[in-house]
PDB file of C-alpha atoms in Angstrom:
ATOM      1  CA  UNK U 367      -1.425  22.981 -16.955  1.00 58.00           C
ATOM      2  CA  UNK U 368       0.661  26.316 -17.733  1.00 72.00           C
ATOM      3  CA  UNK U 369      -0.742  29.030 -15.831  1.00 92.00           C
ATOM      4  CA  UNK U 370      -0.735  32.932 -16.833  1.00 96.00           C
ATOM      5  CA  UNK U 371       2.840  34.667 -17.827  1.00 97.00           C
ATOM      6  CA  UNK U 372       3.637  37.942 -18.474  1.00 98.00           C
ATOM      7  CA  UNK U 373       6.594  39.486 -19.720  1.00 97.00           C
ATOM      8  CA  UNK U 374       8.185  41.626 -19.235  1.00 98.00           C
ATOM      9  CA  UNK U 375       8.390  41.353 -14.905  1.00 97.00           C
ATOM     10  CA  UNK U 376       9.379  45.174 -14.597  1.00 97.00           C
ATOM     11  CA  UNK U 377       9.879  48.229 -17.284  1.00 96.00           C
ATOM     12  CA  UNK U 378      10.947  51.826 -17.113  1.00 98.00           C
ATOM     13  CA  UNK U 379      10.199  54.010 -19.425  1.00 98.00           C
ATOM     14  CA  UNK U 380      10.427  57.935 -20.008  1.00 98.00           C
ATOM     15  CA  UNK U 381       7.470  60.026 -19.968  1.00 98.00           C
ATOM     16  CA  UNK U 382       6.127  60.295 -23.638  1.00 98.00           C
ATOM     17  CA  UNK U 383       7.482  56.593 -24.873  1.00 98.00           C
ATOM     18  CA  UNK U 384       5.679  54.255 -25.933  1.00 98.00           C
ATOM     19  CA  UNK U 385       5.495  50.331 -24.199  1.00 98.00           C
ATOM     20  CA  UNK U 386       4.258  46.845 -24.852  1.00 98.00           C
ATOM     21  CA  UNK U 387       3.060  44.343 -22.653  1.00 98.00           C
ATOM     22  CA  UNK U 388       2.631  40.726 -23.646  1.00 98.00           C
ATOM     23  CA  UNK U 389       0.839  38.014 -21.382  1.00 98.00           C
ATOM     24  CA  UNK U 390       0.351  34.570 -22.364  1.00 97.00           C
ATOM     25  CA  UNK U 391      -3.241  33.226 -21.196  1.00 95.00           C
ATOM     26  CA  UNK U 392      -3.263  30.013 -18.836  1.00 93.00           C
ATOM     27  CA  UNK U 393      -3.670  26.908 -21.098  1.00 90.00           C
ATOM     28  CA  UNK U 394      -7.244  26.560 -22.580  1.00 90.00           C
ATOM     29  CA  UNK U 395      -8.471  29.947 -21.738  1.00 94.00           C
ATOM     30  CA  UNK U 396      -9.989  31.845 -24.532  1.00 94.00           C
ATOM     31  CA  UNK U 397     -10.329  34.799 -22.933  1.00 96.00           C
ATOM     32  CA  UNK U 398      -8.206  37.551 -21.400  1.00 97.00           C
ATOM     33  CA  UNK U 399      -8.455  40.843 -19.602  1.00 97.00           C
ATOM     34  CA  UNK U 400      -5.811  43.585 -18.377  1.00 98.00           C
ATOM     35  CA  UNK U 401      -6.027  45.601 -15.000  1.00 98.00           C
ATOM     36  CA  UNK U 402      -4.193  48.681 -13.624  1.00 98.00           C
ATOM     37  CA  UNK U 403      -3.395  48.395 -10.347  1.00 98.00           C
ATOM     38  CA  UNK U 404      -1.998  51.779  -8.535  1.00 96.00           C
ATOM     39  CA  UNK U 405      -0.353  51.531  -5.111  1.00 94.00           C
ATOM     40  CA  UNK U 406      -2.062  50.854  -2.031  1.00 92.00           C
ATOM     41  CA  UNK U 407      -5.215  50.121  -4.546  1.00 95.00           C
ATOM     42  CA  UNK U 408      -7.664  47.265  -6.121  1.00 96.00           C
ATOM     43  CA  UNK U 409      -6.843  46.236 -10.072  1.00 97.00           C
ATOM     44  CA  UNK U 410      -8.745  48.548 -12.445  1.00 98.00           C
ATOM     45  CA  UNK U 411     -10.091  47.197 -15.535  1.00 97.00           C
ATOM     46  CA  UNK U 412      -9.093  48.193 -18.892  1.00 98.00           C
ATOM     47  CA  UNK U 413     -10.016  45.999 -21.113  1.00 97.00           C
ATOM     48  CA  UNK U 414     -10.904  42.863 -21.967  1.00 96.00           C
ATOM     49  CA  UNK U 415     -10.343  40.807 -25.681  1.00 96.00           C
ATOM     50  CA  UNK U 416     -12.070  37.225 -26.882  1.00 94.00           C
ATOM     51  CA  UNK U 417     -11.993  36.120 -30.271  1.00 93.00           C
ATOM     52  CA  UNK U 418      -8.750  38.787 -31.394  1.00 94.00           C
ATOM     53  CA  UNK U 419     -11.839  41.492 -30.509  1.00 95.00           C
ATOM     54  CA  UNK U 420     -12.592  44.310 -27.452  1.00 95.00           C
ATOM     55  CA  UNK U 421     -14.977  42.900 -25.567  1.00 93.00           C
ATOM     56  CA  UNK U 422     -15.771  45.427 -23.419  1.00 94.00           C
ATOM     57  CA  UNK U 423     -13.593  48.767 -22.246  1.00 96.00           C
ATOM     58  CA  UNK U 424     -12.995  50.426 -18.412  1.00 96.00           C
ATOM     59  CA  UNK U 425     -12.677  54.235 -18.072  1.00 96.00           C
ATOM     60  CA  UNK U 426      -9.175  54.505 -19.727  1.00 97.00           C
ATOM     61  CA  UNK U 427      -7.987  57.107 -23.033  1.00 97.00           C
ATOM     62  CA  UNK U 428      -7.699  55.506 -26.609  1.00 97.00           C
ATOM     63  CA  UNK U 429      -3.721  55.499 -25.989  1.00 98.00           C
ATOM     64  CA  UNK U 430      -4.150  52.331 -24.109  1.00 98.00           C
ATOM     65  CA  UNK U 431      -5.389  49.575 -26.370  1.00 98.00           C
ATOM     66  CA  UNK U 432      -4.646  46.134 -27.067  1.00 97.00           C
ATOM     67  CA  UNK U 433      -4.407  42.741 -29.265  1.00 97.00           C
ATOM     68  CA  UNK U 434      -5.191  39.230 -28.703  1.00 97.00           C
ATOM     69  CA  UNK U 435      -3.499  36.630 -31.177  1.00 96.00           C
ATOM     70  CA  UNK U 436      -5.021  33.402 -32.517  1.00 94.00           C
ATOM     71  CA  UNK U 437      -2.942  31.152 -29.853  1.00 93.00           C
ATOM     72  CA  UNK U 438      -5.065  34.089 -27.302  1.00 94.00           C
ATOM     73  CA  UNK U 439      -1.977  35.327 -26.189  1.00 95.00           C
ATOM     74  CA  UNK U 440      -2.434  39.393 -26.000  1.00 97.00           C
ATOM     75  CA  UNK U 441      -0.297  42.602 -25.646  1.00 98.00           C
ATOM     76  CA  UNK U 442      -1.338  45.710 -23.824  1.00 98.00           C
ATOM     77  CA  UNK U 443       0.141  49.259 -25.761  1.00 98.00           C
ATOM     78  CA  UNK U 444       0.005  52.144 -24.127  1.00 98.00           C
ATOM     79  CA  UNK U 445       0.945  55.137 -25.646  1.00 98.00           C
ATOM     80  CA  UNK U 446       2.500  59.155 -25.014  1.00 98.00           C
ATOM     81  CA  UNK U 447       3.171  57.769 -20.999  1.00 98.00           C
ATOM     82  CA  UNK U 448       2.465  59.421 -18.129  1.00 98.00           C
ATOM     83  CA  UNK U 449       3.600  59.456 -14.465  1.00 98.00           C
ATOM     84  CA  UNK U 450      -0.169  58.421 -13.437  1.00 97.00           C
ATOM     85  CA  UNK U 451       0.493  55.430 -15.683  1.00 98.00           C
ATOM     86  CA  UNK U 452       3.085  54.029 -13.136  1.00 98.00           C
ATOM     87  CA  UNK U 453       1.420  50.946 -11.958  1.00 98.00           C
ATOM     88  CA  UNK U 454       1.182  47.348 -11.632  1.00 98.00           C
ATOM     89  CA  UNK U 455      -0.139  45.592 -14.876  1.00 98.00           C
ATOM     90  CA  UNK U 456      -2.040  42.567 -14.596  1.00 98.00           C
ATOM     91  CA  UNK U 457      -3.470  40.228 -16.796  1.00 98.00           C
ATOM     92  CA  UNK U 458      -5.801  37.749 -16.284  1.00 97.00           C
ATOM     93  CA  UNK U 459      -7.238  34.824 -18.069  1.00 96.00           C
ATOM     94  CA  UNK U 460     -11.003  32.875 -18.917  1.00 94.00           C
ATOM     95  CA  UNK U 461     -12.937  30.979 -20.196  1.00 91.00           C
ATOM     96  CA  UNK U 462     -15.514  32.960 -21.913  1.00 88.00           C
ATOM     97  CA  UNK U 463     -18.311  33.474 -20.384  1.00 86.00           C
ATOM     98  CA  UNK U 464     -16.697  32.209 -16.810  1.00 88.00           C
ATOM     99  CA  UNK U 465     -16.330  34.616 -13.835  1.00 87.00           C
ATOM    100  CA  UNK U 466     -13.167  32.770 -12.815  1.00 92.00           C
ATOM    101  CA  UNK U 467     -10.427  34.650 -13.586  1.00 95.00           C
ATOM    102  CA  UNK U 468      -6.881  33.964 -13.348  1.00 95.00           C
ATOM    103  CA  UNK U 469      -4.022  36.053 -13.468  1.00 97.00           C
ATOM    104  CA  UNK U 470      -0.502  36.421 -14.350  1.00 97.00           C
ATOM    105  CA  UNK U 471       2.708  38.005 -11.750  1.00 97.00           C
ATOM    106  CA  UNK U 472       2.275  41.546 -13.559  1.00 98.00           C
ATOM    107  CA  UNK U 473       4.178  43.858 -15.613  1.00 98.00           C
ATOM    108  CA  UNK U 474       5.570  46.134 -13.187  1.00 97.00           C
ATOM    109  CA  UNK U 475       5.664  49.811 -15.191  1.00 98.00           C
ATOM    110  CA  UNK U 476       7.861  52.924 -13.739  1.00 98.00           C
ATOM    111  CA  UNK U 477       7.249  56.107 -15.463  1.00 98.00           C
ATOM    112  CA  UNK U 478       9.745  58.289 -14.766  1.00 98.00           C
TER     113      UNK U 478
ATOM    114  CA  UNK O1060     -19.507  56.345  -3.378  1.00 67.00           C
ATOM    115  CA  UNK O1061     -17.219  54.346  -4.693  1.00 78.00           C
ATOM    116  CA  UNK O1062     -18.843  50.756  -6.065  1.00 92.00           C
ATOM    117  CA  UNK O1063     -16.974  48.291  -3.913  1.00 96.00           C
ATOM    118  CA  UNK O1064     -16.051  49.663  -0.265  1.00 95.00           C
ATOM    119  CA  UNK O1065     -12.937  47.695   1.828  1.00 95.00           C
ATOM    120  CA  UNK O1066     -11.637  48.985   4.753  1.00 89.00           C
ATOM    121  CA  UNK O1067      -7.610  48.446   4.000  1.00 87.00           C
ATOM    122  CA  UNK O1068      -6.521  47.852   7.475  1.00 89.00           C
ATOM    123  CA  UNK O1069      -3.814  47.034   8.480  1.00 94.00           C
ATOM    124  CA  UNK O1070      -5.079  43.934  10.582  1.00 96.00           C
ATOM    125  CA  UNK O1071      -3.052  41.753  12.545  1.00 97.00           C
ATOM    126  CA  UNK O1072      -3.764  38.964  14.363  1.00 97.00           C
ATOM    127  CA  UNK O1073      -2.391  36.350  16.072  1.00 98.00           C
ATOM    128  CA  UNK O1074      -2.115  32.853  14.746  1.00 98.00           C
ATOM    129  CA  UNK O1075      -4.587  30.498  15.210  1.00 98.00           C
ATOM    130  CA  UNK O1076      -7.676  33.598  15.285  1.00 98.00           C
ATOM    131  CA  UNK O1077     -10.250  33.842  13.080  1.00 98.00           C
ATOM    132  CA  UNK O1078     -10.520  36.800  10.824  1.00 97.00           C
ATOM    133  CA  UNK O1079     -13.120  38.258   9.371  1.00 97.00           C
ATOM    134  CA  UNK O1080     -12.757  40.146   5.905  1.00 97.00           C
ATOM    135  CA  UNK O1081     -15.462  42.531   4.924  1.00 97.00           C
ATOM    136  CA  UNK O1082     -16.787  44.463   1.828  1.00 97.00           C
ATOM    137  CA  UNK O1083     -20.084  46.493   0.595  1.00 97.00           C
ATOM    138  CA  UNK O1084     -20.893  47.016  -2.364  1.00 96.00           C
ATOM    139  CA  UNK O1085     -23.381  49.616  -3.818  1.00 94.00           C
ATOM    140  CA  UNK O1086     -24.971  48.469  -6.824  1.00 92.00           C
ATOM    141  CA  UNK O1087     -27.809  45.680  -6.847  1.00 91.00           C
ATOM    142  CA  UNK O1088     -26.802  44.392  -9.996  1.00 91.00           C
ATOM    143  CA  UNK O1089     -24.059  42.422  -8.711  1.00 92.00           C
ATOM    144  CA  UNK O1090     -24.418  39.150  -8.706  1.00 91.00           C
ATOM    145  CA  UNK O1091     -20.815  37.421  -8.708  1.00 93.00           C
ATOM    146  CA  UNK O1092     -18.973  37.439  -5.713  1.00 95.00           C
ATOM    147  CA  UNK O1093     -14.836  36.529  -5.607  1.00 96.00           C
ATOM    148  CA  UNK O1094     -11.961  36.970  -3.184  1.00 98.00           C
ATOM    149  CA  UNK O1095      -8.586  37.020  -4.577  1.00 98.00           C
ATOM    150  CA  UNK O1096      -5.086  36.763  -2.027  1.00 98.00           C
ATOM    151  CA  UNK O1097      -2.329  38.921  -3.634  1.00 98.00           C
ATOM    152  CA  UNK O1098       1.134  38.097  -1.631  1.00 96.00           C
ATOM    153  CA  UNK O1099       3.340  41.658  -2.209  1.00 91.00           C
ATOM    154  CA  UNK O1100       4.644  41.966  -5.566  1.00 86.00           C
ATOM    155  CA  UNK O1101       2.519  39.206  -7.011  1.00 92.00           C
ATOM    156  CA  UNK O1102      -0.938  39.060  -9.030  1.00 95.00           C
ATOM    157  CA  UNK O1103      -4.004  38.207  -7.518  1.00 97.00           C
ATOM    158  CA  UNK O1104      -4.718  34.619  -6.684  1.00 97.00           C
ATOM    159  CA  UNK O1105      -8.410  33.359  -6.670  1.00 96.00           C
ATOM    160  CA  UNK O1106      -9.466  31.997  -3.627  1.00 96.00           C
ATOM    161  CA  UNK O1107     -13.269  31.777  -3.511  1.00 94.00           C
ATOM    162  CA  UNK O1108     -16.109  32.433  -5.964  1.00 92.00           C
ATOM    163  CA  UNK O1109     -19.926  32.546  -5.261  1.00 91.00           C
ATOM    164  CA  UNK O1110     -23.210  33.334  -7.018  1.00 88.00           C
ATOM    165  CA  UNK O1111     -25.755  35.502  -5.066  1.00 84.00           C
ATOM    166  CA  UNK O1112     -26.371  34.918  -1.443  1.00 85.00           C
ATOM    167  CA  UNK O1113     -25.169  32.392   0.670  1.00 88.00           C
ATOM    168  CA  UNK O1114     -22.424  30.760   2.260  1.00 92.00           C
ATOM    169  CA  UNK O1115     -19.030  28.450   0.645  1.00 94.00           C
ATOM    170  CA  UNK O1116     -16.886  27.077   2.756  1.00 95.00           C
ATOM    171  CA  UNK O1117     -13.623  25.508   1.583  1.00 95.00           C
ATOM    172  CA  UNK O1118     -10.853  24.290   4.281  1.00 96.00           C
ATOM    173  CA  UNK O1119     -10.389  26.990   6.690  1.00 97.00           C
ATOM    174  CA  UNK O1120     -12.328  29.680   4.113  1.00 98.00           C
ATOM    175  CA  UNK O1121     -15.907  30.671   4.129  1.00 97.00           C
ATOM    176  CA  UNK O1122     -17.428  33.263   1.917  1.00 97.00           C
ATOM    177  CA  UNK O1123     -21.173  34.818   2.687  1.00 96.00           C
ATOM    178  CA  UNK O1124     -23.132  37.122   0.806  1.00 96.00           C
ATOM    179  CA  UNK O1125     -25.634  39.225   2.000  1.00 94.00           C
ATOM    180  CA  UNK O1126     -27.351  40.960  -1.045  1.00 92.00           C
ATOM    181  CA  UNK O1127     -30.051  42.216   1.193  1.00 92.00           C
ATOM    182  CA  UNK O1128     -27.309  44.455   2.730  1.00 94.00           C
ATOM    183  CA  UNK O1129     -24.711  44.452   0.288  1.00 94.00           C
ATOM    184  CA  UNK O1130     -22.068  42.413   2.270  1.00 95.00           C
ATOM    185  CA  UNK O1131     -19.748  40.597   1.633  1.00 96.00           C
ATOM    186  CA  UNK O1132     -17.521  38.513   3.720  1.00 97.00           C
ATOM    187  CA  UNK O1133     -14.375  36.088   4.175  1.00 97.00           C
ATOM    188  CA  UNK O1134     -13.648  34.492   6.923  1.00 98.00           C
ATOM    189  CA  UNK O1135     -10.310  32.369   7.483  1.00 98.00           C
ATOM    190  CA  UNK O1136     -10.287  30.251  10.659  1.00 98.00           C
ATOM    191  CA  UNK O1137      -7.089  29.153  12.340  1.00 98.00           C
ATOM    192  CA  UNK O1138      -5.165  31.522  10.697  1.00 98.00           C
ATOM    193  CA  UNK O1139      -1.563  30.986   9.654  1.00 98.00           C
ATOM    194  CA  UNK O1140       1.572  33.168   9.074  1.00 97.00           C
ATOM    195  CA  UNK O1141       1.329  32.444   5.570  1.00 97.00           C
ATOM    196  CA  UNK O1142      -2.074  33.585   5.351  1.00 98.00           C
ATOM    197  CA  UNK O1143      -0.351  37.231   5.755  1.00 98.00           C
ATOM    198  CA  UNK O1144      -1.506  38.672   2.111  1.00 97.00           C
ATOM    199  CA  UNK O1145      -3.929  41.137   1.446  1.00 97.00           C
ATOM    200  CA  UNK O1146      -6.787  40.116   0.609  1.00 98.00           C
ATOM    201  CA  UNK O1147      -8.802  41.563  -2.958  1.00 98.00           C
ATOM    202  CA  UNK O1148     -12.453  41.603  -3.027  1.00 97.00           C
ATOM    203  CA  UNK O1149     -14.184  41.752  -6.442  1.00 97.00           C
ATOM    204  CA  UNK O1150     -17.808  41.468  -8.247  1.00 95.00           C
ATOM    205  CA  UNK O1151     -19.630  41.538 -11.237  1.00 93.00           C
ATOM    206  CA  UNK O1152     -23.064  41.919 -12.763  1.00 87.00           C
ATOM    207  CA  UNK O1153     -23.125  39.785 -15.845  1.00 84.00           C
ATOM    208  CA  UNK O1154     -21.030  36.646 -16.055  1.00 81.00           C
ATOM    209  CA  UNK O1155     -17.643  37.333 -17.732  1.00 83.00           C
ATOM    210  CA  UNK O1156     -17.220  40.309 -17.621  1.00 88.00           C
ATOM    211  CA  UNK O1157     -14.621  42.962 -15.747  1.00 94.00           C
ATOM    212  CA  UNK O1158     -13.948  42.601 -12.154  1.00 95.00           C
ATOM    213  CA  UNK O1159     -14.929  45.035 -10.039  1.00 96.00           C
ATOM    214  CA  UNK O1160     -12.097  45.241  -7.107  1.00 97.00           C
ATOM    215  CA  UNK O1161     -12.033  46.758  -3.503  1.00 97.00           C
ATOM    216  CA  UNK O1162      -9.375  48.765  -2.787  1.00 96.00           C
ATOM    217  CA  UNK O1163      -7.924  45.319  -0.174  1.00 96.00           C
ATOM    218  CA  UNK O1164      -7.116  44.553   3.018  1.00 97.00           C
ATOM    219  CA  UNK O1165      -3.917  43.986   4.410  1.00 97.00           C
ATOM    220  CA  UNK O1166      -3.481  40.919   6.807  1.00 97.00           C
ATOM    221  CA  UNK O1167      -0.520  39.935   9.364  1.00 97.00           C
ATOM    222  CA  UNK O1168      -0.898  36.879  11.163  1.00 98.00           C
ATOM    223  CA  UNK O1169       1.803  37.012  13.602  1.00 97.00           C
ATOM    224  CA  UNK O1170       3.591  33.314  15.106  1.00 93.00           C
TER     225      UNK O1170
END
């Protein structure tokens, strides 16, 4: 059983650019969510996709959206960067419907 | 008030003690209770999952939940060095759906 990747393991990037996260979704998980995780905090929720479709949405602006492919692999875009947007980025995968979730190392993100 | 409430330590310990992890939560909703163990610069690894109140134990881990009072609670008995982690709690109200984290607790368990 293949468990969660993500790629890639750490990123910087220039205030104002644009990045894309991929993560790969533990082997027959159909579900898959992304977190923020900040320093010294918990993982935040920002979104969640099933089915190639949001499927539900945290506090977090329109540049940070996402896609989930028919093998339910998905990519997190986020958009015009920020400093605050420094963080951990985890994803984590389901079964839909299933509290368990697993998740991946994380993207590490440096906005500089 | 923040939804989930975790006092982020430090703790430390010496081996062999039992520890006692604790979070409150504020909204009676919640019904889904998890603890996840994130080693440092690594993602969260599930270590126990329960539904309402009550207590699961697994090995040296027990987690109790105390809707009455909003409490929540992991306990790890003869604690090891590699138990040194902090350690993530999280809920939810409806099955499936996003995590709700504590800000964590850091553990040392100290040879």
């Amino acid at each position: 059983e293949t468990g969660v990747t993500q790629s890639p393991t750490h990123l910087i990037k220039t205030r104002g650019q644009q990045v894309t996260l991929r993560c790969s979704s533990q082997s027959g998980h159909n579900t898959v969510s992304w977190y923020q995780q900040a320093l010294g905090q918990g993982p935040q929720f920002i979104f969640q996709y099933y089915r190639e479709e949001e499927n539900g949405r945290g506090n977090f602006p329109p540049r940070f959206s996402g896609l989930q492919f028919p093998n339910y692999s998905s990519e997190l875009n986020v958009n015009a960067l920020e400093l605050d947007d420094s963080a951990l980025y985890l994803c984590a995968s389901s079964l839909q419907g299933a509290n368990e979730q697993y998740f991946g190392p994380g993207t590490r993100l440096t906005v500089t | 008030q923040k939804e989930v409430e975790q006092d982020p330590g430090p703790l430390s310990v010496p081996e062999g003690a039992i520890v006692s992890l604790n979070c409150t939560y504020s909204n009676s909703a919640f019904q889904y209770f998890m603890w996840y163990r994130q080693y440092s610069r690594k993602g969260p690894e599930l270590l126990m999952y329960t539904y309402s109140s009550g207590n699961k134990e697994d090995g040296r881990f027990t987690a109790q939940v105390d809707k009455s009072s909003k409490y929540i609670s992991l306990f790890i008995r003869d604690s090891q060095p590699s138990d040194s982690a902090t350690y993530l709690c999280a809920t939810s109200g409806q099955a499936g759906t996003a995590l709700i984290f504590g800000k964590g607790t850091t553990l040392s368990v100290s040879s």
